[in-house]
Amino acid sequence: MAKFDINRDQTPLVEMRDICISFGGVHAVDHVSVDLYPGEVVGLLGHNGAGKSTLIKILSGAYQGDSGEILINGQKVEINNPRDARAHKIETIYQTLALADNLDAASNLFLGRELVTSFGLVDDDAMESECRKIMGRLNPNFKKFAEPVSALSGGQRQSVAIARAVYFDARILIMDEPTAALGPHETQMVSELIQQLKAEGIGIFLISHDIHDVMELCDRASVMKNGKLVGTVDVDDVTDDDLLGMIILGKQPGSSGAE
Amino acid sequence: MTHSDADLSPATPKKNIVQTLELDLRLLGMIGAFAVLCIGFDLVTGGRFLTPRNIFNLTIQTVSVAIMATGMVFVIVTRHIDLSVGALLATCSAVMAMTQTQFLPNVLGLGLGHPLIPWISIAVGLLVGTLIGAFQGWMVGYLTIPAFIVTLGGLLVWRNVGWYLTSGKTIGPLDPTFQKFGGINGTLGATGSWILGLLAVAGALYGLWNSRRNKIKHGFTVKPLWAEGVLAGIITAAILGFVAILNAYEVPTRKLQRMFEARGEVMPEGFTQSYGIPISVLLLIFIAIVMTILAKRTRLGRYIFATGGNPDAAELSGINTRWLTVKIFALMGALCAISAVVASARLTNHSNDIGTLDELRVIAAAVIGGTALAGGLGTIHGAILGALIMQSLQSGMAMVGVDAPLQNIVVGAVLVLAVLIDIIYRKKTGES
Ligand SMILES: Nc1ncnc2c1ncn2[C@@H]1O[C@H](COP(=O)(O)OP(=O)(O)OP(=O)(O)O)[C@@H](O)[C@H]1O
Ligand SMILES: [Mg+2]
């Protein structure tokens, strides 16, 4: 497995420091810090409800954290809404996909960033043409351009969501279980896509329940449990079982037994 | 966005005529239902329903509700509702009536009949409608009070604000220029109508050609040329046919004689004059075009439909859905003001009960026209057709001599039935 050399002496692309958020009484994310370097894939692992999605939604502007700070290229930034995140070239594939079911693939791909004609009217033909191009690259079997996305299969919907995240040259990509609805072949294609984006120097947060995927694709893994960060490890230094132990028991590899 | 794709399914079935022409089946169904309705009434009334005169009257009676229905489409598409439109119409009408009969002549000293009076009144009405709409939209979007509640409150508030402003009195007669927006008092005449009809045909043909050119430019499959030809033929016939019918309605001879006498002339023997297209209908067509462009070709429209389809996805795509809500309700308010111009001009005065129950007609028109209350689906032309169907039903029954209570019972039943048919249709075609 060819790993690219990640230079961790430079400033990280993203630093999330001491992030907290709670919903009612639930501390969904509790003093969590993670970081991400250019060209790096960081896996976020944890049981259901550990707080992974919530953490990255703070980065993507869907939620505002109660406390903590976010730095991009070493600069402190305010991300108050998804527009702010997009302005920092952060793109997100949400676990829920976040597609408008009544619109077609092209309209979803460009939602919020429509191509317009010189009169300022949305240019559906141009958008469909671009959509055909990128889908041809990501999922050549995709043919349903005229239908609303509600008529698509789970995997086809997922490829629309992925296309939306990659189309607008992101520098920071968040993928929340991007392969959850994909067949083996499509999963393989996403793996290749991740390698390719990584080689372009894009930083990726990858949320996944598949330890094997994480071992193969990620450079580091951050494990969460009950809203807290268990630890961040270099994937080359640990085994599958170490990661499992972190996820299930919440214990650091090497340390003996639970706390 | 909806052009078909030859390689959609591996074994492309032979396309039928509807698919080749890329016609909207639901729209065809509605037009069919409308045609059956009209022909049915015409038979029952012994040919009195489809006369130029009655068609003229039907169109001018439909305008006010149809204008508001176009705005209601956006409101319902975003999963809201506006119960206050009839009341808001009354307030706008009251404001405009007071402005032109009291405020401008008495306070600003513009004499009655001053050329600026109608325009200032309309501007004031538009401003008031837009502001009230925006205010209601702000309560829905930013204070997150359900639209049902905000506008139910609005229904009571604005109905009675209108009452309060006029002390419940009928205000009139309204300015003669203002009255031209009402229907029969302002029409284009035969020549003007033909010119407009030809311009409309030219515009429609250019639109067809332009869209074909764009598709070819992007390398998409296009309809066969003969199909474009058929479509162009249908559109041309429909536009010119509509003009011909309205032109066939002639000003009654006695009214013409009075007009000549008023000018101190004698009417030449055999002189006739057509009404032609009413300005109010022109206004509706203009609004329909603007609203359709807004819905299909602008970001605002795209965001309205996206928000209706999935509010969370819209929000996550960076759309400010709260501000969007304010805009939608403000637009609805502006359209209520325009409807108020048409409705009060048609009556030639402001009456206290103007617009009563219009909220129900407007919502029914939008829903019959295929707007889904679940959000995300709806068309402007559907809503206008819905308004026309409702009005035809009402007028037709009145003409046949159906009792008033029975009329309302039928209209209510038709509304429910229309939605049921739509649900069945969507299930069959697999649309959600
Ligand atoms: N909007 C919300 N309101 C209230 N509670 C929430 C909200 N979003 C998340 N939570 C809670 O926060 C906790 C973390 O949820 P989160 O979705 O981040 O988990 P996750 O790690 O992504 O889980 P999964 O692997 O199942 O996707 C859960 O207890 C969840 O119930
Ligand atoms: Mg999650």
PDB file of C-alpha atoms in Angstrom, chain B residues 121-371:
ATOM      1  CA  SER B 121     -52.291  54.648  -5.506  1.00  0.00           C
ATOM      2  CA  ILE B 122     -51.035  51.451  -7.116  1.00  0.00           C
ATOM      3  CA  ALA B 123     -47.505  52.092  -5.867  1.00  0.00           C
ATOM      4  CA  VAL B 124     -48.802  52.650  -2.334  1.00  0.00           C
ATOM      5  CA  GLY B 125     -50.909  49.486  -2.552  1.00  0.00           C
ATOM      6  CA  LEU B 126     -47.965  47.444  -3.796  1.00  0.00           C
ATOM      7  CA  LEU B 127     -45.767  48.764  -1.033  1.00  0.00           C
ATOM      8  CA  VAL B 128     -48.330  47.976   1.649  1.00  0.00           C
ATOM      9  CA  GLY B 129     -48.975  44.468   0.285  1.00  0.00           C
ATOM     10  CA  THR B 130     -45.281  43.678  -0.008  1.00  0.00           C
ATOM     11  CA  LEU B 131     -44.487  44.951   3.474  1.00  0.00           C
ATOM     12  CA  ILE B 132     -47.331  43.059   5.106  1.00  0.00           C
ATOM     13  CA  GLY B 133     -46.337  39.915   3.213  1.00  0.00           C
ATOM     14  CA  ALA B 134     -42.705  40.332   4.219  1.00  0.00           C
ATOM     15  CA  PHE B 135     -43.739  40.860   7.829  1.00  0.00           C
ATOM     16  CA  GLN B 136     -45.749  37.643   7.826  1.00  0.00           C
ATOM     17  CA  GLY B 137     -42.847  35.860   6.102  1.00  0.00           C
ATOM     18  CA  TRP B 138     -40.483  37.124   8.770  1.00  0.00           C
ATOM     19  CA  MET B 139     -42.712  35.684  11.481  1.00  0.00           C
ATOM     20  CA  VAL B 140     -42.789  32.358   9.659  1.00  0.00           C
ATOM     21  CA  GLY B 141     -39.093  32.217   8.707  1.00  0.00           C
ATOM     22  CA  TYR B 142     -37.308  33.880  11.608  1.00  0.00           C
ATOM     23  CA  LEU B 143     -39.716  33.482  14.518  1.00  0.00           C
ATOM     24  CA  THR B 144     -40.639  29.988  13.238  1.00  0.00           C
ATOM     25  CA  ILE B 145     -44.345  30.454  13.918  1.00  0.00           C
ATOM     26  CA  PRO B 146     -46.194  28.047  11.604  1.00  0.00           C
ATOM     27  CA  ALA B 147     -47.472  29.791   8.478  1.00  0.00           C
ATOM     28  CA  PHE B 148     -50.923  28.366   9.138  1.00  0.00           C
ATOM     29  CA  ILE B 149     -51.116  30.317  12.406  1.00  0.00           C
ATOM     30  CA  VAL B 150     -49.461  33.515  11.189  1.00  0.00           C
ATOM     31  CA  THR B 151     -51.781  33.789   8.214  1.00  0.00           C
ATOM     32  CA  LEU B 152     -54.871  32.619  10.084  1.00  0.00           C
ATOM     33  CA  GLY B 153     -54.193  35.527  12.416  1.00  0.00           C
ATOM     34  CA  GLY B 154     -53.523  37.634   9.331  1.00  0.00           C
ATOM     35  CA  LEU B 155     -56.893  36.682   7.907  1.00  0.00           C
ATOM     36  CA  LEU B 156     -58.649  38.292  10.858  1.00  0.00           C
ATOM     37  CA  VAL B 157     -56.252  41.191  11.208  1.00  0.00           C
ATOM     38  CA  TRP B 158     -56.118  42.374   7.585  1.00  0.00           C
ATOM     39  CA  ARG B 159     -59.793  41.834   6.872  1.00  0.00           C
ATOM     40  CA  ASN B 160     -60.562  44.170   9.728  1.00  0.00           C
ATOM     41  CA  VAL B 161     -57.748  46.623   9.092  1.00  0.00           C
ATOM     42  CA  GLY B 162     -59.434  47.128   5.721  1.00  0.00           C
ATOM     43  CA  TRP B 163     -62.746  47.622   7.456  1.00  0.00           C
ATOM     44  CA  TYR B 164     -61.218  50.036   9.951  1.00  0.00           C
ATOM     45  CA  LEU B 165     -59.570  52.150   7.226  1.00  0.00           C
ATOM     46  CA  THR B 166     -62.831  52.675   5.364  1.00  0.00           C
ATOM     47  CA  SER B 167     -65.174  52.492   8.361  1.00  0.00           C
ATOM     48  CA  GLY B 168     -66.834  49.672   6.440  1.00  0.00           C
ATOM     49  CA  LYS B 169     -68.078  51.999   3.708  1.00  0.00           C
ATOM     50  CA  THR B 170     -67.969  51.376  -0.012  1.00  0.00           C
ATOM     51  CA  ILE B 171     -65.376  53.745  -1.472  1.00  0.00           C
ATOM     52  CA  GLY B 172     -65.836  54.892  -5.039  1.00  0.00           C
ATOM     53  CA  PRO B 173     -66.075  55.550  -7.841  1.00  0.00           C
ATOM     54  CA  LEU B 174     -62.411  54.817  -8.415  1.00  0.00           C
ATOM     55  CA  ASP B 175     -60.229  56.781 -10.815  1.00  0.00           C
ATOM     56  CA  PRO B 176     -61.135  56.113 -14.492  1.00  0.00           C
ATOM     57  CA  THR B 177     -57.564  55.145 -15.444  1.00  0.00           C
ATOM     58  CA  PHE B 178     -57.397  52.842 -12.426  1.00  0.00           C
ATOM     59  CA  GLN B 179     -60.654  51.240 -13.585  1.00  0.00           C
ATOM     60  CA  LYS B 180     -58.999  50.213 -16.846  1.00  0.00           C
ATOM     61  CA  PHE B 181     -57.292  47.363 -14.954  1.00  0.00           C
ATOM     62  CA  GLY B 182     -60.636  45.806 -14.094  1.00  0.00           C
ATOM     63  CA  GLY B 183     -61.589  44.145 -17.355  1.00  0.00           C
ATOM     64  CA  ILE B 184     -64.363  45.478 -19.535  1.00  0.00           C
ATOM     65  CA  ASN B 185     -63.423  49.113 -18.944  1.00  0.00           C
ATOM     66  CA  GLY B 186     -59.964  48.636 -20.379  1.00  0.00           C
ATOM     67  CA  THR B 187     -59.407  46.515 -23.469  1.00  0.00           C
ATOM     68  CA  LEU B 188     -56.971  46.626 -26.347  1.00  0.00           C
ATOM     69  CA  GLY B 189     -59.509  46.634 -29.187  1.00  0.00           C
ATOM     70  CA  ALA B 190     -59.281  44.460 -32.298  1.00  0.00           C
ATOM     71  CA  THR B 191     -56.122  45.813 -33.910  1.00  0.00           C
ATOM     72  CA  GLY B 192     -54.153  46.026 -30.699  1.00  0.00           C
ATOM     73  CA  SER B 193     -55.157  42.490 -29.813  1.00  0.00           C
ATOM     74  CA  TRP B 194     -54.046  41.102 -33.169  1.00  0.00           C
ATOM     75  CA  ILE B 195     -50.702  42.875 -32.947  1.00  0.00           C
ATOM     76  CA  LEU B 196     -50.183  41.508 -29.458  1.00  0.00           C
ATOM     77  CA  GLY B 197     -51.232  38.027 -30.564  1.00  0.00           C
ATOM     78  CA  LEU B 198     -48.706  38.061 -33.396  1.00  0.00           C
ATOM     79  CA  LEU B 199     -45.977  39.319 -31.072  1.00  0.00           C
ATOM     80  CA  ALA B 200     -46.820  36.504 -28.672  1.00  0.00           C
ATOM     81  CA  VAL B 201     -46.597  33.941 -31.470  1.00  0.00           C
ATOM     82  CA  ALA B 202     -43.247  35.346 -32.535  1.00  0.00           C
ATOM     83  CA  GLY B 203     -42.007  35.215 -28.954  1.00  0.00           C
ATOM     84  CA  ALA B 204     -43.170  31.646 -28.455  1.00  0.00           C
ATOM     85  CA  LEU B 205     -41.585  30.447 -31.701  1.00  0.00           C
ATOM     86  CA  TYR B 206     -38.334  32.175 -30.824  1.00  0.00           C
ATOM     87  CA  GLY B 207     -38.427  30.471 -27.421  1.00  0.00           C
ATOM     88  CA  LEU B 208     -38.877  27.036 -29.007  1.00  0.00           C
ATOM     89  CA  TRP B 209     -36.094  27.664 -31.498  1.00  0.00           C
ATOM     90  CA  ASN B 210     -33.731  29.011 -28.870  1.00  0.00           C
ATOM     91  CA  SER B 211     -34.199  26.075 -26.544  1.00  0.00           C
ATOM     92  CA  ARG B 212     -33.622  23.648 -29.418  1.00  0.00           C
ATOM     93  CA  ARG B 213     -30.460  25.515 -30.374  1.00  0.00           C
ATOM     94  CA  ASN B 214     -29.153  25.322 -26.788  1.00  0.00           C
ATOM     95  CA  LYS B 215     -29.785  21.612 -26.591  1.00  0.00           C
ATOM     96  CA  ILE B 216     -27.967  21.010 -29.862  1.00  0.00           C
ATOM     97  CA  LYS B 217     -25.101  23.164 -28.637  1.00  0.00           C
ATOM     98  CA  HIS B 218     -24.672  20.871 -25.636  1.00  0.00           C
ATOM     99  CA  GLY B 219     -25.059  17.768 -27.762  1.00  0.00           C
ATOM    100  CA  PHE B 220     -28.339  16.585 -26.221  1.00  0.00           C
ATOM    101  CA  THR B 221     -30.934  14.672 -28.168  1.00  0.00           C
ATOM    102  CA  VAL B 222     -33.709  16.897 -29.492  1.00  0.00           C
ATOM    103  CA  LYS B 223     -37.220  16.276 -30.728  1.00  0.00           C
ATOM    104  CA  PRO B 224     -37.658  15.436 -34.404  1.00  0.00           C
ATOM    105  CA  LEU B 225     -38.314  18.559 -36.458  1.00  0.00           C
ATOM    106  CA  TRP B 226     -41.869  17.542 -37.298  1.00  0.00           C
ATOM    107  CA  ALA B 227     -42.627  17.356 -33.574  1.00  0.00           C
ATOM    108  CA  GLU B 228     -41.334  20.889 -33.106  1.00  0.00           C
ATOM    109  CA  GLY B 229     -43.518  21.891 -36.033  1.00  0.00           C
ATOM    110  CA  VAL B 230     -46.624  20.343 -34.502  1.00  0.00           C
ATOM    111  CA  LEU B 231     -45.901  22.019 -31.186  1.00  0.00           C
ATOM    112  CA  ALA B 232     -45.355  25.384 -32.864  1.00  0.00           C
ATOM    113  CA  GLY B 233     -48.607  24.907 -34.779  1.00  0.00           C
ATOM    114  CA  ILE B 234     -50.585  24.123 -31.638  1.00  0.00           C
ATOM    115  CA  ILE B 235     -49.169  27.131 -29.813  1.00  0.00           C
ATOM    116  CA  THR B 236     -49.834  29.482 -32.719  1.00  0.00           C
ATOM    117  CA  ALA B 237     -53.387  28.234 -33.127  1.00  0.00           C
ATOM    118  CA  ALA B 238     -54.074  28.555 -29.397  1.00  0.00           C
ATOM    119  CA  ILE B 239     -52.804  32.127 -29.157  1.00  0.00           C
ATOM    120  CA  LEU B 240     -54.486  33.393 -32.311  1.00  0.00           C
ATOM    121  CA  GLY B 241     -57.675  31.473 -31.538  1.00  0.00           C
ATOM    122  CA  PHE B 242     -57.845  33.121 -28.116  1.00  0.00           C
ATOM    123  CA  VAL B 243     -57.403  36.560 -29.693  1.00  0.00           C
ATOM    124  CA  ALA B 244     -60.035  35.816 -32.337  1.00  0.00           C
ATOM    125  CA  ILE B 245     -62.579  34.812 -29.685  1.00  0.00           C
ATOM    126  CA  LEU B 246     -62.002  37.911 -27.579  1.00  0.00           C
ATOM    127  CA  ASN B 247     -62.159  40.060 -30.706  1.00  0.00           C
ATOM    128  CA  ALA B 248     -65.447  38.465 -31.679  1.00  0.00           C
ATOM    129  CA  TYR B 249     -67.068  40.016 -28.611  1.00  0.00           C
ATOM    130  CA  GLU B 250     -68.343  43.365 -29.820  1.00  0.00           C
ATOM    131  CA  VAL B 251     -69.304  46.411 -27.850  1.00  0.00           C
ATOM    132  CA  PRO B 252     -73.123  46.538 -27.751  1.00  0.00           C
ATOM    133  CA  THR B 253     -74.546  49.018 -30.289  1.00  0.00           C
ATOM    134  CA  ARG B 254     -76.355  51.072 -27.652  1.00  0.00           C
ATOM    135  CA  LYS B 255     -73.178  51.579 -25.689  1.00  0.00           C
ATOM    136  CA  LEU B 256     -71.363  52.654 -28.858  1.00  0.00           C
ATOM    137  CA  GLN B 257     -74.146  55.116 -29.698  1.00  0.00           C
ATOM    138  CA  ARG B 258     -73.841  56.656 -26.253  1.00  0.00           C
ATOM    139  CA  MET B 259     -70.084  56.975 -26.706  1.00  0.00           C
ATOM    140  CA  PHE B 260     -70.580  58.823 -29.993  1.00  0.00           C
ATOM    141  CA  GLU B 261     -73.274  61.038 -28.498  1.00  0.00           C
ATOM    142  CA  ALA B 262     -70.976  61.914 -25.619  1.00  0.00           C
ATOM    143  CA  ARG B 263     -68.488  63.200 -28.191  1.00  0.00           C
ATOM    144  CA  GLY B 264     -71.244  65.053 -29.992  1.00  0.00           C
ATOM    145  CA  GLU B 265     -71.000  62.856 -33.090  1.00  0.00           C
ATOM    146  CA  VAL B 266     -73.388  60.545 -34.849  1.00  0.00           C
ATOM    147  CA  MET B 267     -72.494  56.878 -35.102  1.00  0.00           C
ATOM    148  CA  PRO B 268     -72.002  55.812 -38.726  1.00  0.00           C
ATOM    149  CA  GLU B 269     -74.363  53.136 -39.952  1.00  0.00           C
ATOM    150  CA  GLY B 270     -73.080  49.603 -39.390  1.00  0.00           C
ATOM    151  CA  PHE B 271     -70.196  50.729 -37.143  1.00  0.00           C
ATOM    152  CA  THR B 272     -68.880  47.969 -34.874  1.00  0.00           C
ATOM    153  CA  GLN B 273     -66.087  47.777 -32.364  1.00  0.00           C
ATOM    154  CA  SER B 274     -64.528  44.765 -30.633  1.00  0.00           C
ATOM    155  CA  TYR B 275     -63.432  44.623 -27.035  1.00  0.00           C
ATOM    156  CA  GLY B 276     -60.371  42.480 -27.685  1.00  0.00           C
ATOM    157  CA  ILE B 277     -57.937  41.481 -24.959  1.00  0.00           C
ATOM    158  CA  PRO B 278     -58.672  43.071 -21.578  1.00  0.00           C
ATOM    159  CA  ILE B 279     -55.739  44.821 -19.914  1.00  0.00           C
ATOM    160  CA  SER B 280     -56.356  42.724 -16.802  1.00  0.00           C
ATOM    161  CA  VAL B 281     -55.823  39.556 -18.840  1.00  0.00           C
ATOM    162  CA  LEU B 282     -52.685  41.075 -20.291  1.00  0.00           C
ATOM    163  CA  LEU B 283     -51.516  41.724 -16.744  1.00  0.00           C
ATOM    164  CA  LEU B 284     -52.193  38.098 -15.811  1.00  0.00           C
ATOM    165  CA  ILE B 285     -50.276  36.831 -18.842  1.00  0.00           C
ATOM    166  CA  PHE B 286     -47.370  39.105 -17.981  1.00  0.00           C
ATOM    167  CA  ILE B 287     -47.376  37.890 -14.368  1.00  0.00           C
ATOM    168  CA  ALA B 288     -47.630  34.286 -15.508  1.00  0.00           C
ATOM    169  CA  ILE B 289     -44.553  34.700 -17.719  1.00  0.00           C
ATOM    170  CA  VAL B 290     -42.551  36.472 -15.033  1.00  0.00           C
ATOM    171  CA  MET B 291     -43.517  33.913 -12.384  1.00  0.00           C
ATOM    172  CA  THR B 292     -42.698  31.009 -14.703  1.00  0.00           C
ATOM    173  CA  ILE B 293     -39.278  32.445 -15.476  1.00  0.00           C
ATOM    174  CA  LEU B 294     -38.806  33.028 -11.771  1.00  0.00           C
ATOM    175  CA  ALA B 295     -39.753  29.423 -11.017  1.00  0.00           C
ATOM    176  CA  LYS B 296     -37.761  27.711 -13.708  1.00  0.00           C
ATOM    177  CA  ARG B 297     -34.916  29.935 -14.702  1.00  0.00           C
ATOM    178  CA  THR B 298     -33.750  31.877 -11.649  1.00  0.00           C
ATOM    179  CA  ARG B 299     -31.810  30.915  -8.577  1.00  0.00           C
ATOM    180  CA  LEU B 300     -34.673  32.129  -6.410  1.00  0.00           C
ATOM    181  CA  GLY B 301     -37.021  29.653  -8.080  1.00  0.00           C
ATOM    182  CA  ARG B 302     -34.505  26.854  -7.888  1.00  0.00           C
ATOM    183  CA  TYR B 303     -34.070  27.508  -4.157  1.00  0.00           C
ATOM    184  CA  ILE B 304     -37.820  27.615  -3.621  1.00  0.00           C
ATOM    185  CA  PHE B 305     -38.243  24.176  -5.150  1.00  0.00           C
ATOM    186  CA  ALA B 306     -35.137  22.758  -3.461  1.00  0.00           C
ATOM    187  CA  THR B 307     -36.350  24.001  -0.092  1.00  0.00           C
ATOM    188  CA  GLY B 308     -39.743  22.459  -0.725  1.00  0.00           C
ATOM    189  CA  GLY B 309     -38.159  19.147  -1.676  1.00  0.00           C
ATOM    190  CA  ASN B 310     -35.789  18.963   1.261  1.00  0.00           C
ATOM    191  CA  PRO B 311     -35.400  21.952   3.587  1.00  0.00           C
ATOM    192  CA  ASP B 312     -32.364  20.459   5.322  1.00  0.00           C
ATOM    193  CA  ALA B 313     -30.560  19.789   2.062  1.00  0.00           C
ATOM    194  CA  ALA B 314     -31.295  23.342   0.952  1.00  0.00           C
ATOM    195  CA  GLU B 315     -29.924  24.728   4.196  1.00  0.00           C
ATOM    196  CA  LEU B 316     -26.812  22.531   3.961  1.00  0.00           C
ATOM    197  CA  SER B 317     -26.293  23.749   0.398  1.00  0.00           C
ATOM    198  CA  GLY B 318     -25.917  27.227   1.764  1.00  0.00           C
ATOM    199  CA  ILE B 319     -29.400  28.485   0.976  1.00  0.00           C
ATOM    200  CA  ASN B 320     -30.705  30.966   3.513  1.00  0.00           C
ATOM    201  CA  THR B 321     -34.133  29.391   3.864  1.00  0.00           C
ATOM    202  CA  ARG B 322     -35.369  31.958   6.390  1.00  0.00           C
ATOM    203  CA  TRP B 323     -34.716  34.898   4.141  1.00  0.00           C
ATOM    204  CA  LEU B 324     -36.175  32.871   1.292  1.00  0.00           C
ATOM    205  CA  THR B 325     -39.397  32.540   3.298  1.00  0.00           C
ATOM    206  CA  VAL B 326     -39.554  36.313   3.743  1.00  0.00           C
ATOM    207  CA  LYS B 327     -39.127  36.808  -0.002  1.00  0.00           C
ATOM    208  CA  ILE B 328     -41.836  34.286  -0.865  1.00  0.00           C
ATOM    209  CA  PHE B 329     -44.396  35.864   1.427  1.00  0.00           C
ATOM    210  CA  ALA B 330     -43.423  39.366   0.306  1.00  0.00           C
ATOM    211  CA  LEU B 331     -44.005  38.287  -3.287  1.00  0.00           C
ATOM    212  CA  MET B 332     -47.351  36.817  -2.262  1.00  0.00           C
ATOM    213  CA  GLY B 333     -48.239  40.160  -0.664  1.00  0.00           C
ATOM    214  CA  ALA B 334     -47.272  42.080  -3.793  1.00  0.00           C
ATOM    215  CA  LEU B 335     -49.445  39.788  -5.898  1.00  0.00           C
ATOM    216  CA  CYS B 336     -52.351  40.339  -3.482  1.00  0.00           C
ATOM    217  CA  ALA B 337     -51.947  44.070  -4.075  1.00  0.00           C
ATOM    218  CA  ILE B 338     -52.013  43.583  -7.858  1.00  0.00           C
ATOM    219  CA  SER B 339     -55.096  41.405  -7.497  1.00  0.00           C
ATOM    220  CA  ALA B 340     -56.623  44.137  -5.370  1.00  0.00           C
ATOM    221  CA  VAL B 341     -56.155  46.599  -8.251  1.00  0.00           C
ATOM    222  CA  VAL B 342     -57.897  44.217 -10.647  1.00  0.00           C
ATOM    223  CA  ALA B 343     -60.687  43.231  -8.273  1.00  0.00           C
ATOM    224  CA  SER B 344     -61.603  46.746  -7.127  1.00  0.00           C
ATOM    225  CA  ALA B 345     -61.246  48.163 -10.637  1.00  0.00           C
ATOM    226  CA  ARG B 346     -63.636  45.517 -11.900  1.00  0.00           C
ATOM    227  CA  LEU B 347     -66.219  46.542  -9.303  1.00  0.00           C
ATOM    228  CA  THR B 348     -65.363  50.235  -9.991  1.00  0.00           C
ATOM    229  CA  ASN B 349     -65.178  50.770  -6.221  1.00  0.00           C
ATOM    230  CA  HIS B 350     -63.797  49.310  -3.014  1.00  0.00           C
ATOM    231  CA  SER B 351     -66.406  47.346  -1.109  1.00  0.00           C
ATOM    232  CA  ASN B 352     -65.906  46.084   2.392  1.00  0.00           C
ATOM    233  CA  ASP B 353     -66.338  42.412   1.564  1.00  0.00           C
ATOM    234  CA  ILE B 354     -63.975  42.428  -1.406  1.00  0.00           C
ATOM    235  CA  GLY B 355     -61.859  39.271  -1.582  1.00  0.00           C
ATOM    236  CA  THR B 356     -63.951  37.376   0.947  1.00  0.00           C
ATOM    237  CA  LEU B 357     -63.222  33.630   0.692  1.00  0.00           C
ATOM    238  CA  ASP B 358     -60.569  34.307  -1.946  1.00  0.00           C
ATOM    239  CA  GLU B 359     -58.002  32.459   0.177  1.00  0.00           C
ATOM    240  CA  LEU B 360     -59.973  29.282  -0.362  1.00  0.00           C
ATOM    241  CA  ARG B 361     -60.338  29.861  -4.099  1.00  0.00           C
ATOM    242  CA  VAL B 362     -56.670  30.654  -4.461  1.00  0.00           C
ATOM    243  CA  ILE B 363     -55.504  27.605  -2.516  1.00  0.00           C
ATOM    244  CA  ALA B 364     -57.972  25.423  -4.399  1.00  0.00           C
ATOM    245  CA  ALA B 365     -56.750  26.779  -7.741  1.00  0.00           C
ATOM    246  CA  ALA B 366     -53.136  26.018  -6.878  1.00  0.00           C
ATOM    247  CA  VAL B 367     -53.979  22.552  -5.597  1.00  0.00           C
ATOM    248  CA  ILE B 368     -56.263  21.634  -8.504  1.00  0.00           C
ATOM    249  CA  GLY B 369     -53.439  22.885 -10.698  1.00  0.00           C
ATOM    250  CA  GLY B 370     -51.146  20.180  -9.331  1.00  0.00           C
ATOM    251  CA  THR B 371     -49.325  21.937  -6.499  1.00  0.00           C
TER     252      THR B 371
END
